Tab-separated table of C-alpha atoms in Angstrom:
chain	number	residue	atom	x	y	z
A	1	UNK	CA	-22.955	-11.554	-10.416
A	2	UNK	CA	-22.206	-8.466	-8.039
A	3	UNK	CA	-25.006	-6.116	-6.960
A	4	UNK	CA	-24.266	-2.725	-6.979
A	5	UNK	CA	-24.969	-0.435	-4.263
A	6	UNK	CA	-25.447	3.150	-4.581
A	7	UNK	CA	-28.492	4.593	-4.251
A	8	UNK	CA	-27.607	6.735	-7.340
A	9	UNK	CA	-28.139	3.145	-8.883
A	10	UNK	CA	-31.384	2.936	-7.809
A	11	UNK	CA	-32.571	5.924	-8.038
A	12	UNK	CA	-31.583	5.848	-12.056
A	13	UNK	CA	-33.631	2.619	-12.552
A	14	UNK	CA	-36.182	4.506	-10.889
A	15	UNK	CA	-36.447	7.187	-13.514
A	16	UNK	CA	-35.482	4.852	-16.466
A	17	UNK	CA	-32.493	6.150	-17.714
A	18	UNK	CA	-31.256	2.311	-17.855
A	19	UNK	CA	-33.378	-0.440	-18.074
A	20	UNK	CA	-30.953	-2.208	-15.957
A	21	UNK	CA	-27.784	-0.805	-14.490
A	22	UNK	CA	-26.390	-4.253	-13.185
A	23	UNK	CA	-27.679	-8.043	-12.658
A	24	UNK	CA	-27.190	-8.664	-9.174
A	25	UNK	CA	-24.064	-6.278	-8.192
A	26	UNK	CA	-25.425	-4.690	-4.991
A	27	UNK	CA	-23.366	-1.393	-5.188
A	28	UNK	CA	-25.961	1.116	-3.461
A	29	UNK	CA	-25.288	-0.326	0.814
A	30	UNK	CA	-26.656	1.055	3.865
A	31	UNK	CA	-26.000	0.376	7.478
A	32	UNK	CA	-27.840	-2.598	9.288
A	33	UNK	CA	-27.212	-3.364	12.630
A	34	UNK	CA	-25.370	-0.195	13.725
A	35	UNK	CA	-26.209	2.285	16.052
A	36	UNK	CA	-26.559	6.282	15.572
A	37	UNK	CA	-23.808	7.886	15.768
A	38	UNK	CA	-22.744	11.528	16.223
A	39	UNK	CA	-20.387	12.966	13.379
A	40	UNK	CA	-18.386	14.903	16.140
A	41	UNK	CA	-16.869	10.965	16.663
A	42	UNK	CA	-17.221	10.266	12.765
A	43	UNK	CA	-15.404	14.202	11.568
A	44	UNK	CA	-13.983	12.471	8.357
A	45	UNK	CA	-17.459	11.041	6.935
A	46	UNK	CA	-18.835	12.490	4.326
A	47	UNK	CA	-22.202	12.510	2.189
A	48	UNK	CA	-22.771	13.119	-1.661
A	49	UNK	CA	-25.727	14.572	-2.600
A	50	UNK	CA	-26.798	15.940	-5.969
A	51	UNK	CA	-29.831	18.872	-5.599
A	52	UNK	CA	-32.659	16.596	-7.621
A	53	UNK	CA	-31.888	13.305	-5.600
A	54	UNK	CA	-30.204	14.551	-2.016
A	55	UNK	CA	-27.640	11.884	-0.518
A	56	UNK	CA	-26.803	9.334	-2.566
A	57	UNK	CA	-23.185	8.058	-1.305
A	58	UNK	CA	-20.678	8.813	1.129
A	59	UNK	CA	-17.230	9.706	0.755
A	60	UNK	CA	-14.035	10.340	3.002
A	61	UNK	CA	-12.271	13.676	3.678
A	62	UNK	CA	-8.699	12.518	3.127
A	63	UNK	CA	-6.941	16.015	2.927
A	64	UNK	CA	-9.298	19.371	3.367
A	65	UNK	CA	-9.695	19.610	-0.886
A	66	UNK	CA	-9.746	15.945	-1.435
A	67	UNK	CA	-12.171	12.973	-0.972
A	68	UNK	CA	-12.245	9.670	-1.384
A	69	UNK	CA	-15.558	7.356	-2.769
A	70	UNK	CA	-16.282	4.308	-4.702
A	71	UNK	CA	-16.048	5.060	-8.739
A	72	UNK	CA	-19.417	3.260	-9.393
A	73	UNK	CA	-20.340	6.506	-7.308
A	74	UNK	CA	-20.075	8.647	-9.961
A	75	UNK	CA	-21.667	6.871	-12.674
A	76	UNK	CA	-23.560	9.219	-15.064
A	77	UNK	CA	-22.674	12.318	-12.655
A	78	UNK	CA	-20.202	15.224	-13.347
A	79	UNK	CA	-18.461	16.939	-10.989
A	80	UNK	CA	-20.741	20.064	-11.139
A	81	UNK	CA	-23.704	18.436	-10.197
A	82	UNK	CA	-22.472	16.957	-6.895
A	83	UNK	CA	-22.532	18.618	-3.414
A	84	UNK	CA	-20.316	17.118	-0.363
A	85	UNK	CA	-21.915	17.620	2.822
A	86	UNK	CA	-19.863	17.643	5.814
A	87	UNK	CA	-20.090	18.501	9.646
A	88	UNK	CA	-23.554	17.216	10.531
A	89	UNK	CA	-24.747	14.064	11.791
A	90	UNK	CA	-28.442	14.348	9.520
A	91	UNK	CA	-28.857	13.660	6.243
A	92	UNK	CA	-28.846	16.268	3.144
A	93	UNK	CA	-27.619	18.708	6.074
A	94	UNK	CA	-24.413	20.773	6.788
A	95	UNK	CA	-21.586	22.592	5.291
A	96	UNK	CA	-22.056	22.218	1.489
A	97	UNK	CA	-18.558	22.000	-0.876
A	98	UNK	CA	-18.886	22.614	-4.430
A	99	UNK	CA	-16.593	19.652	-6.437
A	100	UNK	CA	-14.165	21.047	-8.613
A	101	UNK	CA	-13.116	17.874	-10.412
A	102	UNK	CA	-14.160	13.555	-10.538
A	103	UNK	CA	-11.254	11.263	-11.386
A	104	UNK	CA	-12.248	7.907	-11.486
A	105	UNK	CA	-10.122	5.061	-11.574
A	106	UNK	CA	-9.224	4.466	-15.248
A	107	UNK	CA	-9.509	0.725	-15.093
A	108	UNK	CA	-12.729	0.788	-12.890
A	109	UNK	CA	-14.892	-2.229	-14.689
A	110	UNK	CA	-18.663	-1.554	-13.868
A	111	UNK	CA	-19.377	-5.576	-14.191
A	112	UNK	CA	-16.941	-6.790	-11.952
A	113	UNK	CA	-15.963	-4.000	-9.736
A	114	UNK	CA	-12.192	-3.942	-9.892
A	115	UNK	CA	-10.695	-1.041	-9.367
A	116	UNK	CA	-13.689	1.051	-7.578
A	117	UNK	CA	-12.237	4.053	-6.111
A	118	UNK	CA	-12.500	7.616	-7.321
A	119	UNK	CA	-11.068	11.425	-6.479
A	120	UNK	CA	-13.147	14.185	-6.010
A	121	UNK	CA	-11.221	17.691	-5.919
A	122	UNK	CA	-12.930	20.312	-3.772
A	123	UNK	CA	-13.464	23.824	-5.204
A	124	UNK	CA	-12.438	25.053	-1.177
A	125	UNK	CA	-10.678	23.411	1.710
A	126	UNK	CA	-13.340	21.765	4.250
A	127	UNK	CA	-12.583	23.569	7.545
A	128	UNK	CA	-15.338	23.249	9.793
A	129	UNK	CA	-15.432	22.086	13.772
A	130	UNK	CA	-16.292	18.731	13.042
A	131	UNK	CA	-14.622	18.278	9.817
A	132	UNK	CA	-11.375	16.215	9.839
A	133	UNK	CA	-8.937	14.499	7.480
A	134	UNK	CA	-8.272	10.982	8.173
A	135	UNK	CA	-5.185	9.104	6.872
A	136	UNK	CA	-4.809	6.632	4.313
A	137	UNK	CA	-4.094	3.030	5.919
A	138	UNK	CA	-1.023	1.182	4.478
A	139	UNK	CA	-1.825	-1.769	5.995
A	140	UNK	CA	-3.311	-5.422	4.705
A	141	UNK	CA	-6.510	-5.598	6.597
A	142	UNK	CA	-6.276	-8.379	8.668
A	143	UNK	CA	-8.809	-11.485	9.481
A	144	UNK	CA	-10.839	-11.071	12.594
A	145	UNK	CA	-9.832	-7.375	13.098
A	146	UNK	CA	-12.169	-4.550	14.086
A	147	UNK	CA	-13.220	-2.397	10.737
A	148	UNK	CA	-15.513	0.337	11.762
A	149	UNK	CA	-18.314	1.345	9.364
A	150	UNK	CA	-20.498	4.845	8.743
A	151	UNK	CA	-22.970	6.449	6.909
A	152	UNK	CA	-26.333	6.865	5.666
A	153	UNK	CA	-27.775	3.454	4.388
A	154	UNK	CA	-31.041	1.735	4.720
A	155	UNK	CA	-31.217	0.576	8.029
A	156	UNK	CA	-33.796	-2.518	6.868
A	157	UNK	CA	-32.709	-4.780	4.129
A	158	UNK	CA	-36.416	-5.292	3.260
A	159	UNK	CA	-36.394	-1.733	2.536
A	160	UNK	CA	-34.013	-0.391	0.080
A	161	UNK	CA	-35.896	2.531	-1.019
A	162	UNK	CA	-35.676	4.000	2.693
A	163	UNK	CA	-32.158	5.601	3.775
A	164	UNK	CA	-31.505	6.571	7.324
A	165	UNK	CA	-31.833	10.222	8.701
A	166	UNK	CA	-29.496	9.812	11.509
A	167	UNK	CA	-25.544	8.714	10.567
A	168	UNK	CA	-25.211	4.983	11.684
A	169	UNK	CA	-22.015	3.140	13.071
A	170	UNK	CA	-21.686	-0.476	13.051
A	171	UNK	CA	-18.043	-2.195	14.392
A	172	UNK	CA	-17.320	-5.472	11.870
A	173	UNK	CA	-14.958	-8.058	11.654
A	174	UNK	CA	-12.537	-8.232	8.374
A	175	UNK	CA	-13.690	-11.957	7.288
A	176	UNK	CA	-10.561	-14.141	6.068
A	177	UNK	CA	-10.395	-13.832	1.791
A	178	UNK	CA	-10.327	-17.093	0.976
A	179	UNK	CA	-13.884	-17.669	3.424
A	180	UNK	CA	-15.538	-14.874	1.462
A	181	UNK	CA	-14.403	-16.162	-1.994
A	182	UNK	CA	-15.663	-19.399	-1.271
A	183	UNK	CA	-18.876	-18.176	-0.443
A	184	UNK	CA	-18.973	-15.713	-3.704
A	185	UNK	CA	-17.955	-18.776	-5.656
A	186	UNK	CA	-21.319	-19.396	-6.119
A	187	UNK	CA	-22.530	-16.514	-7.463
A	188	UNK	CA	-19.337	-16.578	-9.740
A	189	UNK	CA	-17.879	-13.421	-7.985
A	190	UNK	CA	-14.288	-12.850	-7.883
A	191	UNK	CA	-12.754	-11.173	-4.471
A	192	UNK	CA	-9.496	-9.643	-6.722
A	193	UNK	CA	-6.193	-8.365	-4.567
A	194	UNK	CA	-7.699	-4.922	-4.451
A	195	UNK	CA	-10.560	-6.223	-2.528
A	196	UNK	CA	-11.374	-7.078	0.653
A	197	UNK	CA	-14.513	-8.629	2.692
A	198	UNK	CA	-15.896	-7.469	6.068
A	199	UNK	CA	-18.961	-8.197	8.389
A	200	UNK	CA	-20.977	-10.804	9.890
A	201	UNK	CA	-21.063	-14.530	8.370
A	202	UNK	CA	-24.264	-14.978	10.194
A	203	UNK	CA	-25.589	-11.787	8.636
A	204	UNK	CA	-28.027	-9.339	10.476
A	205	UNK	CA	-25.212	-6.250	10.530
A	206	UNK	CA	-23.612	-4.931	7.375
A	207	UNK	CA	-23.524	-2.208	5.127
A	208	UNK	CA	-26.236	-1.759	2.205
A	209	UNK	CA	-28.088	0.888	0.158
A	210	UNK	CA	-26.529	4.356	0.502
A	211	UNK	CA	-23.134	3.177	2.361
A	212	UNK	CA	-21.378	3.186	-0.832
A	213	UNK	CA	-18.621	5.025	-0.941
A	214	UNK	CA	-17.888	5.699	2.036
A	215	UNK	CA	-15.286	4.550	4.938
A	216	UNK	CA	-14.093	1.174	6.428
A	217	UNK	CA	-11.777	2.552	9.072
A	218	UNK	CA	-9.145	-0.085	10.925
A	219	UNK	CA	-6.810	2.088	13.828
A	220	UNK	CA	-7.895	5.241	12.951
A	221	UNK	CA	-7.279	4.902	9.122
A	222	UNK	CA	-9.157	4.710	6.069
A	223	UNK	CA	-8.744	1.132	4.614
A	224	UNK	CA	-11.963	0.383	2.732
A	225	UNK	CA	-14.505	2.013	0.498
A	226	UNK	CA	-17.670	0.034	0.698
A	227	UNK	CA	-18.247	-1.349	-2.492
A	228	UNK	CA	-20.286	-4.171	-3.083
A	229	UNK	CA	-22.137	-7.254	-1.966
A	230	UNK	CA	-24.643	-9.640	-2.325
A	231	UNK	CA	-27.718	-8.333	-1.129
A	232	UNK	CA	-27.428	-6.225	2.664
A	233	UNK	CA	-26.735	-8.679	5.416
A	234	UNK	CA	-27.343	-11.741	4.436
A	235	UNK	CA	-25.854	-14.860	6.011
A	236	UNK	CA	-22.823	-15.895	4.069
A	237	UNK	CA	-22.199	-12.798	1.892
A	238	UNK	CA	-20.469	-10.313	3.789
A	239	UNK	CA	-20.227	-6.458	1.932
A	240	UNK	CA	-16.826	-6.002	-0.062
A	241	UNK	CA	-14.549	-3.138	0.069
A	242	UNK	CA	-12.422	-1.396	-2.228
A	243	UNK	CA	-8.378	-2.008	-0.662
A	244	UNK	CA	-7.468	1.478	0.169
A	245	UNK	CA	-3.814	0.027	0.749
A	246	UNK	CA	-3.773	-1.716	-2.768
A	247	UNK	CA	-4.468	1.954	-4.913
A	248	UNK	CA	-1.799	4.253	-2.706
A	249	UNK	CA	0.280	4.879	-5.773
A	250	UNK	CA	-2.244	6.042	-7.568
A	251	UNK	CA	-4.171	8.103	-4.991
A	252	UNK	CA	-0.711	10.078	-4.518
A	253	UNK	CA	-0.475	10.027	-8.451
A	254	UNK	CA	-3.470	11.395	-9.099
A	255	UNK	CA	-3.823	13.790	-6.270
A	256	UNK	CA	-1.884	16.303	-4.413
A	257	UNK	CA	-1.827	13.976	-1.570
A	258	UNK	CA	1.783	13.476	-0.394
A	259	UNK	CA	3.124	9.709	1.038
């Protein structure tokens, strides 16, 4: 089974509002491997914070009063409770947006994680001097190409509990579907057309606790929304992402995002 990983996830097992919010689903991912990274180079990452538990996703600015996350994000949250935090490199810092509105895929399944993208409407336009939209990729990602990866994750996957201060960067490979299903098999995880796998085979680099949500960019566009995964980096059992390219139609639909 898939193990989810937000750290919203975690931080509601924490203070028992579910006795268990998922069997093995990692859907709460952090950055291993990467490197620190400066959010002047980064302008269209975002963090999600609520005031009782700080960051607990990130998110990409896709228009200046619309983001882009993962819809286990916003599991058990409502759109007045969550802060976006923008135009700062540190954690739980920088310009704060109020969201106006959560739409969340309408055939997201928790279990399985099909369909894990979600909307957020901003109550203002993010204008800031390192705040900047990035476009939505059309494009099937592609085996062996470059997929970069930011945010706020765990930095040690012996230590979940631990996010990183200090925005991380980590350049990936996209691993061929049919490798990364193989490997899931196991675990009887299905990689669905909506989905796509990227990092390192061999582990050691990968996103994990506190990624979630936020951007897999390939040329300059958004084409993933780190989703889920087996654990953070381990060896065979690279992170998956949400197909930005497969859910176009309904971003447009549902936003008032223009092709």
């Amino acid at each position: 089974m898939l193990t989810m990983l937000t750290l919203l996830t975690k931080v509601i097992l924490i203070l028992g509002i579910l006795g268990k919010v998922s069997s093995d689903i990692n859907q709460d991912l952090r950055i291993i491997g990467g490197q620190d990274a400066d959010i002047a180079d980064y302008p269209y990452q975002l963090s999600l914070s609520t005031e009782d538990i700080g960051h607990f996703c990130g998110a990409v600015l896709i228009s200046p009063t619309w983001a882009l996350s993962g819809a286990h994000c916003m599991l058990y949250l409502n759109a007045s409770s969550i802060t976006v935090l923008s135009n700062s490199s540190s954690i739980n810092t920088g310009l704060r947006t109020a969201v106006s509105k959560i739409i969340t895929h309408e055939k997201y399944d928790y279990d399985s994680a099909r369909n894990d993208i979600a909307l957020l409407q901003l109550t203002t336009p993010i204008i800031c001097s390192n705040c900047q939209i990035i476009k939505l990729g059309a494009a099937e990602p592609r085996k062996d190409e470059m997929i970069t990866i930011t945010g706020w994750g765990t930095t040690n996957s012996n230590d979940t509990l631990t996010g990183s201060d200090q925005l991380q960067a980590l350049n990936i490979s996209v691993i061929d579907t049919s490798i990364c299903q193989e490997n899931y098999n196991i675990r009887g995880d299905i990689i669905t057309d909506g989905m796509f796998c990227a990092g390192n085979l061999e582990g050691g680099e990968d996103a994990c606790v506190g990624d979630s949500g936020g951007p897999g960019v390939i040329n300059g566009k958004v084409a993933g929304i780190v989703s889920w995964g087996h654990g953070c980096a381990e060896p065979g059992f690279p992170t998956v992402y949400t197909k930005v390219s497969a859910y176009l139609d309904w971003i447009y639909q549902h936003s008032s995002i223009k092709p």
